[in-house]
PDB file of N, CA and C in Angstrom:
ATOM      1  N   MET A 244      -2.746  88.808   8.374  1.00  0.00           N
ATOM      2  CA  MET A 244      -3.957  88.456   7.638  1.00  0.00           C
ATOM      3  C   MET A 244      -4.060  89.397   6.449  1.00  0.00           C
ATOM      4  N   ASN A 245      -4.052  88.823   5.274  1.00  0.00           N
ATOM      5  CA  ASN A 245      -4.082  89.625   4.053  1.00  0.00           C
ATOM      6  C   ASN A 245      -5.362  89.314   3.267  1.00  0.00           C
ATOM      7  N   LEU A 246      -6.487  89.686   3.844  1.00  0.00           N
ATOM      8  CA  LEU A 246      -7.777  89.439   3.202  1.00  0.00           C
ATOM      9  C   LEU A 246      -8.426  90.758   2.818  1.00  0.00           C
ATOM     10  N   SER A 247      -9.112  90.743   1.706  1.00  0.00           N
ATOM     11  CA  SER A 247      -9.846  91.931   1.289  1.00  0.00           C
ATOM     12  C   SER A 247     -11.298  91.813   1.738  1.00  0.00           C
ATOM     13  N   LYS A 248     -11.987  92.908   1.648  1.00  0.00           N
ATOM     14  CA  LYS A 248     -13.416  92.935   1.936  1.00  0.00           C
ATOM     15  C   LYS A 248     -14.149  91.966   1.014  1.00  0.00           C
ATOM     16  N   GLN A 249     -13.723  91.895  -0.245  1.00  0.00           N
ATOM     17  CA  GLN A 249     -14.353  90.998  -1.209  1.00  0.00           C
ATOM     18  C   GLN A 249     -14.155  89.533  -0.840  1.00  0.00           C
ATOM     19  N   ASP A 250     -12.976  89.208  -0.290  1.00  0.00           N
ATOM     20  CA  ASP A 250     -12.709  87.830   0.138  1.00  0.00           C
ATOM     21  C   ASP A 250     -13.685  87.405   1.227  1.00  0.00           C
ATOM     22  N   VAL A 251     -13.845  88.262   2.223  1.00  0.00           N
ATOM     23  CA  VAL A 251     -14.740  87.952   3.337  1.00  0.00           C
ATOM     24  C   VAL A 251     -16.190  87.920   2.850  1.00  0.00           C
ATOM     25  N   GLU A 252     -16.542  88.847   1.998  1.00  0.00           N
ATOM     26  CA  GLU A 252     -17.903  88.890   1.465  1.00  0.00           C
ATOM     27  C   GLU A 252     -18.229  87.601   0.710  1.00  0.00           C
ATOM     28  N   SER A 253     -17.322  87.138  -0.127  1.00  0.00           N
ATOM     29  CA  SER A 253     -17.545  85.889  -0.878  1.00  0.00           C
ATOM     30  C   SER A 253     -17.768  84.722   0.072  1.00  0.00           C
ATOM     31  N   TYR A 254     -16.968  84.672   1.126  1.00  0.00           N
ATOM     32  CA  TYR A 254     -17.082  83.590   2.102  1.00  0.00           C
ATOM     33  C   TYR A 254     -18.445  83.617   2.793  1.00  0.00           C
ATOM     34  N   ILE A 255     -18.826  84.766   3.305  1.00  0.00           N
ATOM     35  CA  ILE A 255     -20.081  84.799   4.057  1.00  0.00           C
ATOM     36  C   ILE A 255     -21.294  84.576   3.163  1.00  0.00           C
ATOM     37  N   LEU A 256     -21.246  85.090   1.940  1.00  0.00           N
ATOM     38  CA  LEU A 256     -22.367  84.851   1.026  1.00  0.00           C
ATOM     39  C   LEU A 256     -22.486  83.366   0.692  1.00  0.00           C
ATOM     40  N   SER A 257     -21.342  82.685   0.607  1.00  0.00           N
ATOM     41  CA  SER A 257     -21.372  81.246   0.324  1.00  0.00           C
ATOM     42  C   SER A 257     -21.823  80.430   1.539  1.00  0.00           C
ATOM     43  N   HIS A 258     -21.924  81.083   2.682  1.00  0.00           N
ATOM     44  CA  HIS A 258     -22.361  80.414   3.906  1.00  0.00           C
ATOM     45  C   HIS A 258     -23.734  80.911   4.386  1.00  0.00           C
ATOM     46  N   GLY A 259     -24.510  81.460   3.470  1.00  0.00           N
ATOM     47  CA  GLY A 259     -25.899  81.774   3.769  1.00  0.00           C
ATOM     48  C   GLY A 259     -26.194  83.164   4.313  1.00  0.00           C
ATOM     49  N   TRP A 260     -25.170  84.002   4.476  1.00  0.00           N
ATOM     50  CA  TRP A 260     -25.419  85.375   4.927  1.00  0.00           C
ATOM     51  C   TRP A 260     -26.040  86.163   3.783  1.00  0.00           C
ATOM     52  N   GLN A 261     -26.839  87.155   4.110  1.00  0.00           N
ATOM     53  CA  GLN A 261     -27.478  88.003   3.098  1.00  0.00           C
ATOM     54  C   GLN A 261     -27.240  89.463   3.441  1.00  0.00           C
ATOM     55  N   GLN A 262     -26.989  90.256   2.396  1.00  0.00           N
ATOM     56  CA  GLN A 262     -26.802  91.686   2.611  1.00  0.00           C
ATOM     57  C   GLN A 262     -28.136  92.324   2.966  1.00  0.00           C
ATOM     58  N   VAL A 263     -28.104  93.240   3.946  1.00  0.00           N
ATOM     59  CA  VAL A 263     -29.305  93.975   4.350  1.00  0.00           C
ATOM     60  C   VAL A 263     -29.025  95.471   4.238  1.00  0.00           C
ATOM     61  N   ASP A 264     -30.075  96.230   4.102  1.00  0.00           N
ATOM     62  CA  ASP A 264     -29.933  97.681   3.980  1.00  0.00           C
ATOM     63  C   ASP A 264     -29.382  98.280   5.272  1.00  0.00           C
ATOM     64  N   HIS A 265     -28.595  99.341   5.093  1.00  0.00           N
ATOM     65  CA  HIS A 265     -28.023 100.053   6.234  1.00  0.00           C
ATOM     66  C   HIS A 265     -27.876 101.516   5.839  1.00  0.00           C
ATOM     67  N   PRO A 266     -28.182 102.457   6.727  1.00  0.00           N
ATOM     68  CA  PRO A 266     -28.139 103.875   6.364  1.00  0.00           C
ATOM     69  C   PRO A 266     -26.734 104.445   6.143  1.00  0.00           C
ATOM     70  N   ASN A 267     -25.705 103.815   6.702  1.00  0.00           N
ATOM     71  CA  ASN A 267     -24.342 104.313   6.525  1.00  0.00           C
ATOM     72  C   ASN A 267     -23.798 103.795   5.200  1.00  0.00           C
ATOM     73  N   HIS A 268     -23.572 104.675   4.255  1.00  0.00           N
ATOM     74  CA  HIS A 268     -23.132 104.292   2.915  1.00  0.00           C
ATOM     75  C   HIS A 268     -21.688 103.796   2.869  1.00  0.00           C
ATOM     76  N   LYS A 269     -20.960 103.871   3.982  1.00  0.00           N
ATOM     77  CA  LYS A 269     -19.575 103.382   4.022  1.00  0.00           C
ATOM     78  C   LYS A 269     -19.478 101.950   4.537  1.00  0.00           C
ATOM     79  N   LEU A 270     -20.624 101.375   4.866  1.00  0.00           N
ATOM     80  CA  LEU A 270     -20.642 100.026   5.421  1.00  0.00           C
ATOM     81  C   LEU A 270     -21.564  99.119   4.632  1.00  0.00           C
ATOM     82  N   GLN A 271     -21.219  97.835   4.616  1.00  0.00           N
ATOM     83  CA  GLN A 271     -22.111  96.797   4.118  1.00  0.00           C
ATOM     84  C   GLN A 271     -22.467  95.944   5.317  1.00  0.00           C
ATOM     85  N   VAL A 272     -23.736  95.672   5.490  1.00  0.00           N
ATOM     86  CA  VAL A 272     -24.195  94.889   6.624  1.00  0.00           C
ATOM     87  C   VAL A 272     -24.844  93.619   6.098  1.00  0.00           C
ATOM     88  N   PHE A 273     -24.512  92.513   6.766  1.00  0.00           N
ATOM     89  CA  PHE A 273     -25.027  91.206   6.382  1.00  0.00           C
ATOM     90  C   PHE A 273     -25.705  90.575   7.584  1.00  0.00           C
ATOM     91  N   ALA A 274     -26.777  89.829   7.312  1.00  0.00           N
ATOM     92  CA  ALA A 274     -27.488  89.099   8.355  1.00  0.00           C
ATOM     93  C   ALA A 274     -27.296  87.616   8.100  1.00  0.00           C
ATOM     94  N   GLY A 275     -27.056  86.894   9.189  1.00  0.00           N
ATOM     95  CA  GLY A 275     -26.801  85.468   9.048  1.00  0.00           C
ATOM     96  C   GLY A 275     -27.625  84.658  10.016  1.00  0.00           C
ATOM     97  N   LEU A 276     -26.941  83.897  10.825  1.00  0.00           N
ATOM     98  CA  LEU A 276     -27.592  83.050  11.811  1.00  0.00           C
ATOM     99  C   LEU A 276     -28.378  83.894  12.802  1.00  0.00           C
ATOM    100  N   VAL A 277     -29.205  83.237  13.575  1.00  0.00           N
ATOM    101  CA  VAL A 277     -29.949  83.957  14.616  1.00  0.00           C
ATOM    102  C   VAL A 277     -29.343  83.669  15.977  1.00  0.00           C
ATOM    103  N   ASP A 278     -29.443  84.647  16.869  1.00  0.00           N
ATOM    104  CA  ASP A 278     -28.925  84.473  18.228  1.00  0.00           C
ATOM    105  C   ASP A 278     -29.947  83.739  19.087  1.00  0.00           C
ATOM    106  N   ASN A 279     -29.667  83.594  20.362  1.00  0.00           N
ATOM    107  CA  ASN A 279     -30.550  82.867  21.275  1.00  0.00           C
ATOM    108  C   ASN A 279     -31.917  83.517  21.443  1.00  0.00           C
ATOM    109  N   ASP A 280     -32.010  84.813  21.111  1.00  0.00           N
ATOM    110  CA  ASP A 280     -33.283  85.528  21.209  1.00  0.00           C
ATOM    111  C   ASP A 280     -34.037  85.543  19.887  1.00  0.00           C
ATOM    112  N   GLY A 281     -33.507  84.858  18.867  1.00  0.00           N
ATOM    113  CA  GLY A 281     -34.173  84.786  17.574  1.00  0.00           C
ATOM    114  C   GLY A 281     -33.890  85.951  16.645  1.00  0.00           C
ATOM    115  N   ARG A 282     -32.953  86.822  17.032  1.00  0.00           N
ATOM    116  CA  ARG A 282     -32.603  87.965  16.177  1.00  0.00           C
ATOM    117  C   ARG A 282     -31.444  87.597  15.268  1.00  0.00           C
ATOM    118  N   ALA A 283     -31.481  88.104  14.045  1.00  0.00           N
ATOM    119  CA  ALA A 283     -30.405  87.832  13.092  1.00  0.00           C
ATOM    120  C   ALA A 283     -29.107  88.481  13.564  1.00  0.00           C
ATOM    121  N   ILE A 284     -28.037  87.712  13.512  1.00  0.00           N
ATOM    122  CA  ILE A 284     -26.714  88.239  13.836  1.00  0.00           C
ATOM    123  C   ILE A 284     -26.249  89.070  12.651  1.00  0.00           C
ATOM    124  N   ARG A 285     -25.714  90.247  12.929  1.00  0.00           N
ATOM    125  CA  ARG A 285     -25.270  91.161  11.878  1.00  0.00           C
ATOM    126  C   ARG A 285     -23.751  91.182  11.819  1.00  0.00           C
ATOM    127  N   LEU A 286     -23.243  91.259  10.603  1.00  0.00           N
ATOM    128  CA  LEU A 286     -21.809  91.345  10.354  1.00  0.00           C
ATOM    129  C   LEU A 286     -21.572  92.572   9.501  1.00  0.00           C
ATOM    130  N   VAL A 287     -20.594  93.377   9.869  1.00  0.00           N
ATOM    131  CA  VAL A 287     -20.347  94.645   9.190  1.00  0.00           C
ATOM    132  C   VAL A 287     -19.008  94.597   8.458  1.00  0.00           C
ATOM    133  N   LEU A 288     -19.025  95.007   7.197  1.00  0.00           N
ATOM    134  CA  LEU A 288     -17.811  95.140   6.393  1.00  0.00           C
ATOM    135  C   LEU A 288     -17.750  96.552   5.822  1.00  0.00           C
ATOM    136  N   PRO A 289     -16.551  97.053   5.589  1.00  0.00           N
ATOM    137  CA  PRO A 289     -16.447  98.353   4.921  1.00  0.00           C
ATOM    138  C   PRO A 289     -16.897  98.206   3.467  1.00  0.00           C
ATOM    139  N   ILE A 290     -17.383  99.270   2.891  1.00  0.00           N
ATOM    140  CA  ILE A 290     -17.851  99.225   1.505  1.00  0.00           C
ATOM    141  C   ILE A 290     -16.685  99.046   0.524  1.00  0.00           C
ATOM    142  N   THR A 291     -15.492  99.461   0.948  1.00  0.00           N
ATOM    143  CA  THR A 291     -14.308  99.355   0.099  1.00  0.00           C
ATOM    144  C   THR A 291     -13.074  99.106   0.960  1.00  0.00           C
ATOM    145  N   ASN A 292     -12.043  98.556   0.364  1.00  0.00           N
ATOM    146  CA  ASN A 292     -10.780  98.316   1.064  1.00  0.00           C
ATOM    147  C   ASN A 292      -9.996  99.602   1.283  1.00  0.00           C
ATOM    148  N   ASP A 293     -10.401 100.695   0.640  1.00  0.00           N
ATOM    149  CA  ASP A 293      -9.648 101.946   0.676  1.00  0.00           C
ATOM    150  C   ASP A 293      -9.938 102.811   1.900  1.00  0.00           C
ATOM    151  N   LEU A 294     -10.950 102.479   2.667  1.00  0.00           N
ATOM    152  CA  LEU A 294     -11.258 103.274   3.851  1.00  0.00           C
ATOM    153  C   LEU A 294     -10.162 103.092   4.904  1.00  0.00           C
ATOM    154  N   LYS A 295      -9.936 104.135   5.669  1.00  0.00           N
ATOM    155  CA  LYS A 295      -8.860 104.127   6.664  1.00  0.00           C
ATOM    156  C   LYS A 295      -8.972 102.960   7.647  1.00  0.00           C
ATOM    157  N   ASP A 296     -10.182 102.675   8.094  1.00  0.00           N
ATOM    158  CA  ASP A 296     -10.364 101.617   9.091  1.00  0.00           C
ATOM    159  C   ASP A 296     -10.724 100.264   8.477  1.00  0.00           C
ATOM    160  N   ALA A 297     -10.596 100.118   7.169  1.00  0.00           N
ATOM    161  CA  ALA A 297     -10.967  98.867   6.501  1.00  0.00           C
ATOM    162  C   ALA A 297     -10.222  97.653   7.068  1.00  0.00           C
ATOM    163  N   PRO A 298      -8.903  97.705   7.242  1.00  0.00           N
ATOM    164  CA  PRO A 298      -8.223  96.512   7.786  1.00  0.00           C
ATOM    165  C   PRO A 298      -8.757  96.098   9.161  1.00  0.00           C
ATOM    166  N   LEU A 299      -9.035  97.068  10.009  1.00  0.00           N
ATOM    167  CA  LEU A 299      -9.581  96.765  11.332  1.00  0.00           C
ATOM    168  C   LEU A 299     -10.971  96.160  11.211  1.00  0.00           C
ATOM    169  N   ARG A 300     -11.823  96.745  10.383  1.00  0.00           N
ATOM    170  CA  ARG A 300     -13.190  96.231  10.203  1.00  0.00           C
ATOM    171  C   ARG A 300     -13.177  94.807   9.641  1.00  0.00           C
ATOM    172  N   ILE A 301     -12.271  94.543   8.701  1.00  0.00           N
ATOM    173  CA  ILE A 301     -12.171  93.206   8.112  1.00  0.00           C
ATOM    174  C   ILE A 301     -11.717  92.208   9.177  1.00  0.00           C
ATOM    175  N   TYR A 302     -10.708  92.586   9.953  1.00  0.00           N
ATOM    176  CA  TYR A 302     -10.239  91.718  11.039  1.00  0.00           C
ATOM    177  C   TYR A 302     -11.375  91.430  12.028  1.00  0.00           C
ATOM    178  N   GLN A 303     -12.116  92.469  12.417  1.00  0.00           N
ATOM    179  CA  GLN A 303     -13.215  92.284  13.363  1.00  0.00           C
ATOM    180  C   GLN A 303     -14.288  91.359  12.787  1.00  0.00           C
ATOM    181  N   ALA A 304     -14.563  91.489  11.508  1.00  0.00           N
ATOM    182  CA  ALA A 304     -15.564  90.634  10.874  1.00  0.00           C
ATOM    183  C   ALA A 304     -15.114  89.175  10.885  1.00  0.00           C
ATOM    184  N   VAL A 305     -13.849  88.936  10.558  1.00  0.00           N
ATOM    185  CA  VAL A 305     -13.336  87.573  10.546  1.00  0.00           C
ATOM    186  C   VAL A 305     -13.322  87.003  11.971  1.00  0.00           C
ATOM    187  N   GLN A 306     -12.971  87.809  12.940  1.00  0.00           N
ATOM    188  CA  GLN A 306     -12.994  87.356  14.330  1.00  0.00           C
ATOM    189  C   GLN A 306     -14.422  87.017  14.759  1.00  0.00           C
ATOM    190  N   THR A 307     -15.391  87.813  14.338  1.00  0.00           N
ATOM    191  CA  THR A 307     -16.796  87.535  14.642  1.00  0.00           C
ATOM    192  C   THR A 307     -17.226  86.219  14.018  1.00  0.00           C
ATOM    193  N   ILE A 308     -16.832  85.994  12.768  1.00  0.00           N
ATOM    194  CA  ILE A 308     -17.151  84.730  12.091  1.00  0.00           C
ATOM    195  C   ILE A 308     -16.557  83.565  12.878  1.00  0.00           C
ATOM    196  N   ALA A 309     -15.302  83.691  13.302  1.00  0.00           N
ATOM    197  CA  ALA A 309     -14.643  82.626  14.078  1.00  0.00           C
ATOM    198  C   ALA A 309     -15.404  82.358  15.372  1.00  0.00           C
ATOM    199  N   ASP A 310     -15.842  83.411  16.038  1.00  0.00           N
ATOM    200  CA  ASP A 310     -16.604  83.253  17.281  1.00  0.00           C
ATOM    201  C   ASP A 310     -17.935  82.544  17.021  1.00  0.00           C
ATOM    202  N   ILE A 311     -18.633  82.963  15.981  1.00  0.00           N
ATOM    203  CA  ILE A 311     -19.936  82.376  15.650  1.00  0.00           C
ATOM    204  C   ILE A 311     -19.785  80.903  15.280  1.00  0.00           C
ATOM    205  N   GLU A 312     -18.740  80.611  14.499  1.00  0.00           N
ATOM    206  CA  GLU A 312     -18.525  79.234  14.046  1.00  0.00           C
ATOM    207  C   GLU A 312     -17.781  78.390  15.079  1.00  0.00           C
ATOM    208  N   ASP A 313     -17.398  79.016  16.184  1.00  0.00           N
ATOM    209  CA  ASP A 313     -16.663  78.339  17.256  1.00  0.00           C
ATOM    210  C   ASP A 313     -15.408  77.654  16.715  1.00  0.00           C
ATOM    211  N   ARG A 314     -14.642  78.445  15.942  1.00  0.00           N
ATOM    212  CA  ARG A 314     -13.392  77.954  15.355  1.00  0.00           C
ATOM    213  C   ARG A 314     -12.313  78.993  15.578  1.00  0.00           C
ATOM    214  N   SER A 315     -11.082  78.611  15.328  1.00  0.00           N
ATOM    215  CA  SER A 315      -9.985  79.554  15.482  1.00  0.00           C
ATOM    216  C   SER A 315      -9.991  80.561  14.330  1.00  0.00           C
ATOM    217  N   LEU A 316      -9.400  81.691  14.596  1.00  0.00           N
ATOM    218  CA  LEU A 316      -9.258  82.715  13.561  1.00  0.00           C
ATOM    219  C   LEU A 316      -8.490  82.152  12.370  1.00  0.00           C
ATOM    220  N   ASN A 317      -7.418  81.412  12.636  1.00  0.00           N
ATOM    221  CA  ASN A 317      -6.602  80.844  11.553  1.00  0.00           C
ATOM    222  C   ASN A 317      -7.394  79.873  10.690  1.00  0.00           C
ATOM    223  N   ALA A 318      -8.274  79.081  11.289  1.00  0.00           N
ATOM    224  CA  ALA A 318      -9.094  78.138  10.525  1.00  0.00           C
ATOM    225  C   ALA A 318     -10.056  78.875   9.605  1.00  0.00           C
ATOM    226  N   VAL A 319     -10.652  79.945  10.096  1.00  0.00           N
ATOM    227  CA  VAL A 319     -11.578  80.731   9.273  1.00  0.00           C
ATOM    228  C   VAL A 319     -10.820  81.415   8.139  1.00  0.00           C
ATOM    229  N   VAL A 320      -9.673  81.988   8.447  1.00  0.00           N
ATOM    230  CA  VAL A 320      -8.859  82.645   7.408  1.00  0.00           C
ATOM    231  C   VAL A 320      -8.496  81.632   6.327  1.00  0.00           C
ATOM    232  N   ALA A 321      -8.102  80.426   6.716  1.00  0.00           N
ATOM    233  CA  ALA A 321      -7.746  79.400   5.734  1.00  0.00           C
ATOM    234  C   ALA A 321      -8.933  79.067   4.838  1.00  0.00           C
ATOM    235  N   ASP A 322     -10.134  78.981   5.424  1.00  0.00           N
ATOM    236  CA  ASP A 322     -11.323  78.689   4.619  1.00  0.00           C
ATOM    237  C   ASP A 322     -11.684  79.839   3.693  1.00  0.00           C
ATOM    238  N   ILE A 323     -11.507  81.066   4.158  1.00  0.00           N
ATOM    239  CA  ILE A 323     -11.757  82.230   3.294  1.00  0.00           C
ATOM    240  C   ILE A 323     -10.789  82.216   2.122  1.00  0.00           C
ATOM    241  N   GLU A 324      -9.548  81.864   2.389  1.00  0.00           N
ATOM    242  CA  GLU A 324      -8.556  81.780   1.305  1.00  0.00           C
ATOM    243  C   GLU A 324      -8.885  80.675   0.323  1.00  0.00           C
ATOM    244  N   LYS A 325      -9.468  79.561   0.797  1.00  0.00           N
ATOM    245  CA  LYS A 325      -9.903  78.476  -0.097  1.00  0.00           C
ATOM    246  C   LYS A 325     -11.014  78.960  -1.027  1.00  0.00           C
ATOM    247  N   VAL A 326     -11.969  79.703  -0.467  1.00  0.00           N
ATOM    248  CA  VAL A 326     -13.064  80.239  -1.282  1.00  0.00           C
ATOM    249  C   VAL A 326     -12.486  81.202  -2.324  1.00  0.00           C
ATOM    250  N   LYS A 327     -11.539  82.026  -1.895  1.00  0.00           N
ATOM    251  CA  LYS A 327     -10.891  82.988  -2.807  1.00  0.00           C
ATOM    252  C   LYS A 327     -10.180  82.261  -3.942  1.00  0.00           C
ATOM    253  N   ALA A 328      -9.470  81.186  -3.618  1.00  0.00           N
ATOM    254  CA  ALA A 328      -8.720  80.425  -4.631  1.00  0.00           C
ATOM    255  C   ALA A 328      -9.636  79.716  -5.616  1.00  0.00           C
ATOM    256  N   SER A 329     -10.835  79.389  -5.179  1.00  0.00           N
ATOM    257  CA  SER A 329     -11.762  78.645  -6.051  1.00  0.00           C
ATOM    258  C   SER A 329     -12.506  79.538  -7.034  1.00  0.00           C
ATOM    259  N   GLN A 330     -12.324  80.831  -6.909  1.00  0.00           N
ATOM    260  CA  GLN A 330     -13.051  81.766  -7.795  1.00  0.00           C
ATOM    261  C   GLN A 330     -12.263  82.080  -9.036  1.00  0.00           C
TER     262      GLN A 330
END
């Protein structure tokens, strides 16, 4: 998976997620759909691709998106790449 933080961010913003404040300056947090208890589901991305754990955080975010959308990881990655290509 060769996606950047910006690729994932573009995808989630185009799907209604909104950035929310977070005290850790190394992370960007987004709120999207609500869970069964009515709380907003949060998605975490690194602030930059240069952080040591950025690839892991990006992978975890994409896996979370796949779980939420009830789709395969490969299907979500393909859609993120489509959004990237359209920019």
